mmCIF file of C-alpha atoms in Angstrom:
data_model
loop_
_atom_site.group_PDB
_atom_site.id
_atom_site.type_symbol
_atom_site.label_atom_id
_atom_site.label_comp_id
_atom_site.label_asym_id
_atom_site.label_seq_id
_atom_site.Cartn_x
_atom_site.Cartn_y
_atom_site.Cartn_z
ATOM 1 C CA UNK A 1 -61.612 50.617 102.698
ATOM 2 C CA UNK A 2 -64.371 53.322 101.516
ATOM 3 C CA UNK A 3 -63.634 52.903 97.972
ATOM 4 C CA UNK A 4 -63.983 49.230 98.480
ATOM 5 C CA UNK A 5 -67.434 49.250 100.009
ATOM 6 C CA UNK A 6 -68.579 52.105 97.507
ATOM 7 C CA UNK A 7 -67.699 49.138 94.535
ATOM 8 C CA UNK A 8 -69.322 46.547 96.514
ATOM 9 C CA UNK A 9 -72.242 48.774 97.062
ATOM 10 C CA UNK A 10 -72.397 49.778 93.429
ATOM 11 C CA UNK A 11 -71.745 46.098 91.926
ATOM 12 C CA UNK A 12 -74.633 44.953 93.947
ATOM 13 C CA UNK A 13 -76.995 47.853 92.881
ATOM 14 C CA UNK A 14 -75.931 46.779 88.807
ATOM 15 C CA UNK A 15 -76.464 42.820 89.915
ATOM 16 C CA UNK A 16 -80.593 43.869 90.996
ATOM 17 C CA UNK A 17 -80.863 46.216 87.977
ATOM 18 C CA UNK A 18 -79.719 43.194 86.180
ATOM 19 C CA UNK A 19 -81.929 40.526 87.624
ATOM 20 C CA UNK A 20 -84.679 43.555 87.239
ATOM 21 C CA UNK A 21 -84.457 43.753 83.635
ATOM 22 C CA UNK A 22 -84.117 39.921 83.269
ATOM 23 C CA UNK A 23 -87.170 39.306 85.377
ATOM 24 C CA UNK A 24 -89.286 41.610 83.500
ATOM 25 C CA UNK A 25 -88.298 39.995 79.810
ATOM 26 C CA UNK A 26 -89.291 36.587 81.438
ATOM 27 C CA UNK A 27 -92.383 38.001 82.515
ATOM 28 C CA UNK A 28 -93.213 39.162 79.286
ATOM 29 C CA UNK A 29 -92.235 35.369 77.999
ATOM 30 C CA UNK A 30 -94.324 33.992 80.327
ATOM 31 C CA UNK A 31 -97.080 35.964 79.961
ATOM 32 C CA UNK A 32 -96.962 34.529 75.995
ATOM 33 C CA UNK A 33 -96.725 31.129 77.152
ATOM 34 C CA UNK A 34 -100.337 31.156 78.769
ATOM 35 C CA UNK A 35 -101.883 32.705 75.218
ATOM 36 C CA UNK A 36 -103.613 30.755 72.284
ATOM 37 C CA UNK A 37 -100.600 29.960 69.291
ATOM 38 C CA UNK A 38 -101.828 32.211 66.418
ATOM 39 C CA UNK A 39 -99.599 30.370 63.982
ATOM 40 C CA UNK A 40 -100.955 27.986 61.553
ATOM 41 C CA UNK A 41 -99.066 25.215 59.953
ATOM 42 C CA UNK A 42 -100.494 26.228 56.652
ATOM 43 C CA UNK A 43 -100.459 23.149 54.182
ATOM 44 C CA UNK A 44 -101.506 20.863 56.528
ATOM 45 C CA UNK A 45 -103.564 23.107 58.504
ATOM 46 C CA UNK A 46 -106.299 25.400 57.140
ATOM 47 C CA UNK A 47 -108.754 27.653 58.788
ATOM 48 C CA UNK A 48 -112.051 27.160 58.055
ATOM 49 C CA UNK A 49 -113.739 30.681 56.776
ATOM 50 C CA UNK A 50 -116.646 32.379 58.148
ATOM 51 C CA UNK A 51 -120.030 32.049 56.812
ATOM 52 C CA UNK A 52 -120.354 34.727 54.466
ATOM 53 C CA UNK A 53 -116.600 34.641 53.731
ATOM 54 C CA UNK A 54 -116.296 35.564 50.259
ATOM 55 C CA UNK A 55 -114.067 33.390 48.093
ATOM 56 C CA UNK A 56 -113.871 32.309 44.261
ATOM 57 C CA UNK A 57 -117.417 32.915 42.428
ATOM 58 C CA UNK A 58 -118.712 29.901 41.389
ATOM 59 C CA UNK A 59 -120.834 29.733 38.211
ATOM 60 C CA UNK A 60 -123.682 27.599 36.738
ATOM 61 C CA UNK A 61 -123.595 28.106 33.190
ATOM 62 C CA UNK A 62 -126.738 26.295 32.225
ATOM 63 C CA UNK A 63 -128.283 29.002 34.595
ATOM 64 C CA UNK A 64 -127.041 31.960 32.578
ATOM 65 C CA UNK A 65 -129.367 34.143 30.743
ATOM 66 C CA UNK A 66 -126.442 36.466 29.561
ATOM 67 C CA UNK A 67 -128.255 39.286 30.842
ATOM 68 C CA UNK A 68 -125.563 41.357 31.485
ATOM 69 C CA UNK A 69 -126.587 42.518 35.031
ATOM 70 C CA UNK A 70 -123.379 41.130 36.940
ATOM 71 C CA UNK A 71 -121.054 43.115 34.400
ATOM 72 C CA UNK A 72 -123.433 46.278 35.030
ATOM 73 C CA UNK A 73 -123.423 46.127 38.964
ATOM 74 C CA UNK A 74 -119.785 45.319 38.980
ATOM 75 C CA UNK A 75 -117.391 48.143 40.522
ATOM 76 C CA UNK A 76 -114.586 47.638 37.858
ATOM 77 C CA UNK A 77 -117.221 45.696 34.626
ATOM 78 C CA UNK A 78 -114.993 42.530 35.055
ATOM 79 C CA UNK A 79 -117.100 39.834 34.062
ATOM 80 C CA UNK A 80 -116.954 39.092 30.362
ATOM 81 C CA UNK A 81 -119.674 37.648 28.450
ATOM 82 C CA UNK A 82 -120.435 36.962 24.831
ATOM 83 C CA UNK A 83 -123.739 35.606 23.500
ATOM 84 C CA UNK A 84 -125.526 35.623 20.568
ATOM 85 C CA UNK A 85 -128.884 36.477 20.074
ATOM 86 C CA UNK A 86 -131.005 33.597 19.473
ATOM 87 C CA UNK A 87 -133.712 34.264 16.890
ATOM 88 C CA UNK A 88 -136.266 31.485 17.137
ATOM 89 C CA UNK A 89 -136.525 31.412 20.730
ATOM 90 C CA UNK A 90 -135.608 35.685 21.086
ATOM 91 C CA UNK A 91 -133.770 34.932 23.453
ATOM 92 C CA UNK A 92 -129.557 35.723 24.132
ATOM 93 C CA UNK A 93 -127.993 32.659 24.350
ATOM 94 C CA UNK A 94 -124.244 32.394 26.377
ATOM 95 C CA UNK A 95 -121.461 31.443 24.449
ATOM 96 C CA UNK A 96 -118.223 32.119 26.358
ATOM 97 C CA UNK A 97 -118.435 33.526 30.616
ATOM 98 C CA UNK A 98 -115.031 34.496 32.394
ATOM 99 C CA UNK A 99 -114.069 36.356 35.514
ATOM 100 C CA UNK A 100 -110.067 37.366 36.299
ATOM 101 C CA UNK A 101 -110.050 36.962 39.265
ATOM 102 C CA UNK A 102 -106.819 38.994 39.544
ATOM 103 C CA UNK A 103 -108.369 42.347 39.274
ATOM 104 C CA UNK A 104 -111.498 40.822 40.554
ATOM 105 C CA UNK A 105 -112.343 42.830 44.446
ATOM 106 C CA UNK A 106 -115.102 39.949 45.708
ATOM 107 C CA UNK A 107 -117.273 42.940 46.899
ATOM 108 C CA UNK A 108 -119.935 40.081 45.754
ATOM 109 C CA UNK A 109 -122.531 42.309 44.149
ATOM 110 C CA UNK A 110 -122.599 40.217 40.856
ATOM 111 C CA UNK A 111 -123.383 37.294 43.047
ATOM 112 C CA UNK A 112 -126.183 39.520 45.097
ATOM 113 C CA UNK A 113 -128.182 41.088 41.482
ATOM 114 C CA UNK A 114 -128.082 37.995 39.606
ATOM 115 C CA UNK A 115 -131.226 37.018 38.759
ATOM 116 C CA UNK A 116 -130.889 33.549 38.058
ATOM 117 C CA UNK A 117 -128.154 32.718 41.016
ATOM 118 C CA UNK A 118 -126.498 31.448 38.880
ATOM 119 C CA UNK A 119 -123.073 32.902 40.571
ATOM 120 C CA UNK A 120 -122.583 32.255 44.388
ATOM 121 C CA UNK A 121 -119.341 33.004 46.681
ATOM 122 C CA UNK A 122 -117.318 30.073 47.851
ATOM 123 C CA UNK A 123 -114.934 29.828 50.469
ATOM 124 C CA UNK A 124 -111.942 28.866 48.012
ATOM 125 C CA UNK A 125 -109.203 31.061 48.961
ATOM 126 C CA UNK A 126 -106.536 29.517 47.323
ATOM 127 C CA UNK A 127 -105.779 31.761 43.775
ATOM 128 C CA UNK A 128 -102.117 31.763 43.714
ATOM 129 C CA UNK A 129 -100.714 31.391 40.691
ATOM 130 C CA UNK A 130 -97.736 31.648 38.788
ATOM 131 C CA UNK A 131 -98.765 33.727 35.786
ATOM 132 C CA UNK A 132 -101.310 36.337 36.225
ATOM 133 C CA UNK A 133 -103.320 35.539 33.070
ATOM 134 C CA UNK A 134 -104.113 31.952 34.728
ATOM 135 C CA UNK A 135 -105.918 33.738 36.874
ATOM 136 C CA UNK A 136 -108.477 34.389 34.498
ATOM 137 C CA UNK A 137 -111.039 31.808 35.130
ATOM 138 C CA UNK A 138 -113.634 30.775 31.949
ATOM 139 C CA UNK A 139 -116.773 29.382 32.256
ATOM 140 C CA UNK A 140 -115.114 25.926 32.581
ATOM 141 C CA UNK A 141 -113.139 26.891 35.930
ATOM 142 C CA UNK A 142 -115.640 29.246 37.674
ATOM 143 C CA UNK A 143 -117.982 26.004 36.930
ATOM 144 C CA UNK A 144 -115.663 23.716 38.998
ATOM 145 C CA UNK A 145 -117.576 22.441 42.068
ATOM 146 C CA UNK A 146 -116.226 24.452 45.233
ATOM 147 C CA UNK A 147 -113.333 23.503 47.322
ATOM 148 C CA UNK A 148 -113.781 23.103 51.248
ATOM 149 C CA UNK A 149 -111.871 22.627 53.905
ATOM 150 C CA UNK A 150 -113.824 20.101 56.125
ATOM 151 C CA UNK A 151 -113.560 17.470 53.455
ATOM 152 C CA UNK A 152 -109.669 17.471 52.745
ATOM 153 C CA UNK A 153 -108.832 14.335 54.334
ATOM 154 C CA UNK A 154 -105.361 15.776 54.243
ATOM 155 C CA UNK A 155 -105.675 19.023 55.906
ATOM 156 C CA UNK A 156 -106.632 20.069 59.598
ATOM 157 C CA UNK A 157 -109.460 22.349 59.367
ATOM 158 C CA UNK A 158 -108.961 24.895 62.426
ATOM 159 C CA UNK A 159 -111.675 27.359 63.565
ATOM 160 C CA UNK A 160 -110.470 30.641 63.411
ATOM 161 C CA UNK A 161 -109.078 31.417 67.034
ATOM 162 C CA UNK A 162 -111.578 33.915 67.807
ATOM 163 C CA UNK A 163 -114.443 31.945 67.403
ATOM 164 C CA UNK A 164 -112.720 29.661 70.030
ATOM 165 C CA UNK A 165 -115.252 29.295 73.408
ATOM 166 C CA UNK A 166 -113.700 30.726 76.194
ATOM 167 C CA UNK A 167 -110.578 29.240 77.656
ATOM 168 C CA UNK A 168 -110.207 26.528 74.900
ATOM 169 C CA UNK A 169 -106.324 26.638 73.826
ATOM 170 C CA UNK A 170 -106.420 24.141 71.467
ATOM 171 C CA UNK A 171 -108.519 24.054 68.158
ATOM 172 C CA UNK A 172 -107.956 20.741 66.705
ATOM 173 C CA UNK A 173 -110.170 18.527 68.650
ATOM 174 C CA UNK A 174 -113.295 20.953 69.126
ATOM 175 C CA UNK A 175 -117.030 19.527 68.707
ATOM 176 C CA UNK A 176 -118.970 21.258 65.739
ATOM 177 C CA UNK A 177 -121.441 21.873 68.625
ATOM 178 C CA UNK A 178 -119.546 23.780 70.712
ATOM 179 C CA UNK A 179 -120.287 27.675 71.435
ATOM 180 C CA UNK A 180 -117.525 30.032 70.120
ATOM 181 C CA UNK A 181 -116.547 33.169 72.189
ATOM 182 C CA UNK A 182 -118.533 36.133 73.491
ATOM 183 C CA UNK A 183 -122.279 37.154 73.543
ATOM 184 C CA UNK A 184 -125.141 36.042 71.652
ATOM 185 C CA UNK A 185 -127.284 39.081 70.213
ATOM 186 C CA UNK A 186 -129.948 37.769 72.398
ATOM 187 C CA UNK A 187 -127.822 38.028 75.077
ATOM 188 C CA UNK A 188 -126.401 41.220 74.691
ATOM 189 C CA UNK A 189 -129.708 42.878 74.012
ATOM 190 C CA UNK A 190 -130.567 41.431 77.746
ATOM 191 C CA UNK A 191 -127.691 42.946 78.740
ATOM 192 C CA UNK A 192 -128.174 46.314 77.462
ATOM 193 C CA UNK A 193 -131.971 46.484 78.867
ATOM 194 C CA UNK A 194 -130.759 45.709 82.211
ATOM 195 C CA UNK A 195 -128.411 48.714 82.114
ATOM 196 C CA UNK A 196 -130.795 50.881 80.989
ATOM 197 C CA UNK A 197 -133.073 50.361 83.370
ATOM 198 C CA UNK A 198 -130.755 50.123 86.404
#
């Protein structure tokens, strides 16, 4: 009769280990269920890049001086440019501008020392391609008029998910007007003068 009870008694300590262990797993499922998704149905959703994101360089070529400043600021001299110098006016004028965009870092300082502007960061991501040398982008491509988003009748744009406003789940049907998440510097200068003087 001992030996019986000791089973029963054992049996029924595995059987609340059991249920323990169970418990805690659907805890941790549940605990997931209350969280914004992070997944993004990428074709026909797209999240729309920050403000100083830093995508393909866009180029104006009737801008270009061919001064040869964005090939001298560059980390890795990646820009190519030929001109010819133009005697009448003494002046170089461009003949052929390309970027390849495959070796290309966008750290952005050929768009930040050009002294024309005639190069400026867009927030085309987008570069995949099947042969690396189509990645090299002539005057002709880098001249194409940016890509965005918000006017791809045929994509979602989605706000990244930290620049959601507190407690908002979902990101598909947010106002342009509404605040994302955290602190405004304003604010959180306030916030540090009050605890310095308390």
């Amino acid at each position: 009769m001992l030996k019986f009870l000791n089973q029963v008694t054992e049996y029924t300590k595995e059987t609340f280990q059991a249920a323990k262990y169970i418990g805690q797993g659907l805890s941790v499922t549940f605990d997931h269920m209350r969280r914004r998704p992070i997944t993004v149905q990428y074709p026909y959703e797209k999240l729309i890049p920050s403000e100083r994101f830093r995508g393909r360089i866009h180029f104006e070529f009737d801008k270009c001086i061919a001064c040869e400043v964005c090939v001298r600021v560059c980390p890795i001299n990646l820009p190519v440019v030929d001109w010819i110098s133009n005697k009448e006016t003494k002046k170089n004028q461009l003949k052929h501008y390309s970027i390849d965009f495959g070796v290309c870092i966008f750290c952005g300082n050929c768009v930040e020392y050009c002294p024309t502007n005639c190069l400026s960061m867009t927030e085309e991501y987008e570069l995949a391609a099947y042969d690396r040398h189509e990645l090299n982008y002539d005057s002709v491509a880098l001249g194409r008029l940016p890509y965005k988003v918000t006017n791809d009748p045929m994509v979602t744009p989605l706000r990244e998910f930290a620049y959601l406003p507190a407690g908002v789940m979902e990101a598909h049907d947010l106002p342009e007007t509404a605040r994302r998440a955290g602190l405004r510097p304003e604010s959180i200068i306030e916030q540090k003068s009050k605890n310095n003087e308390g």
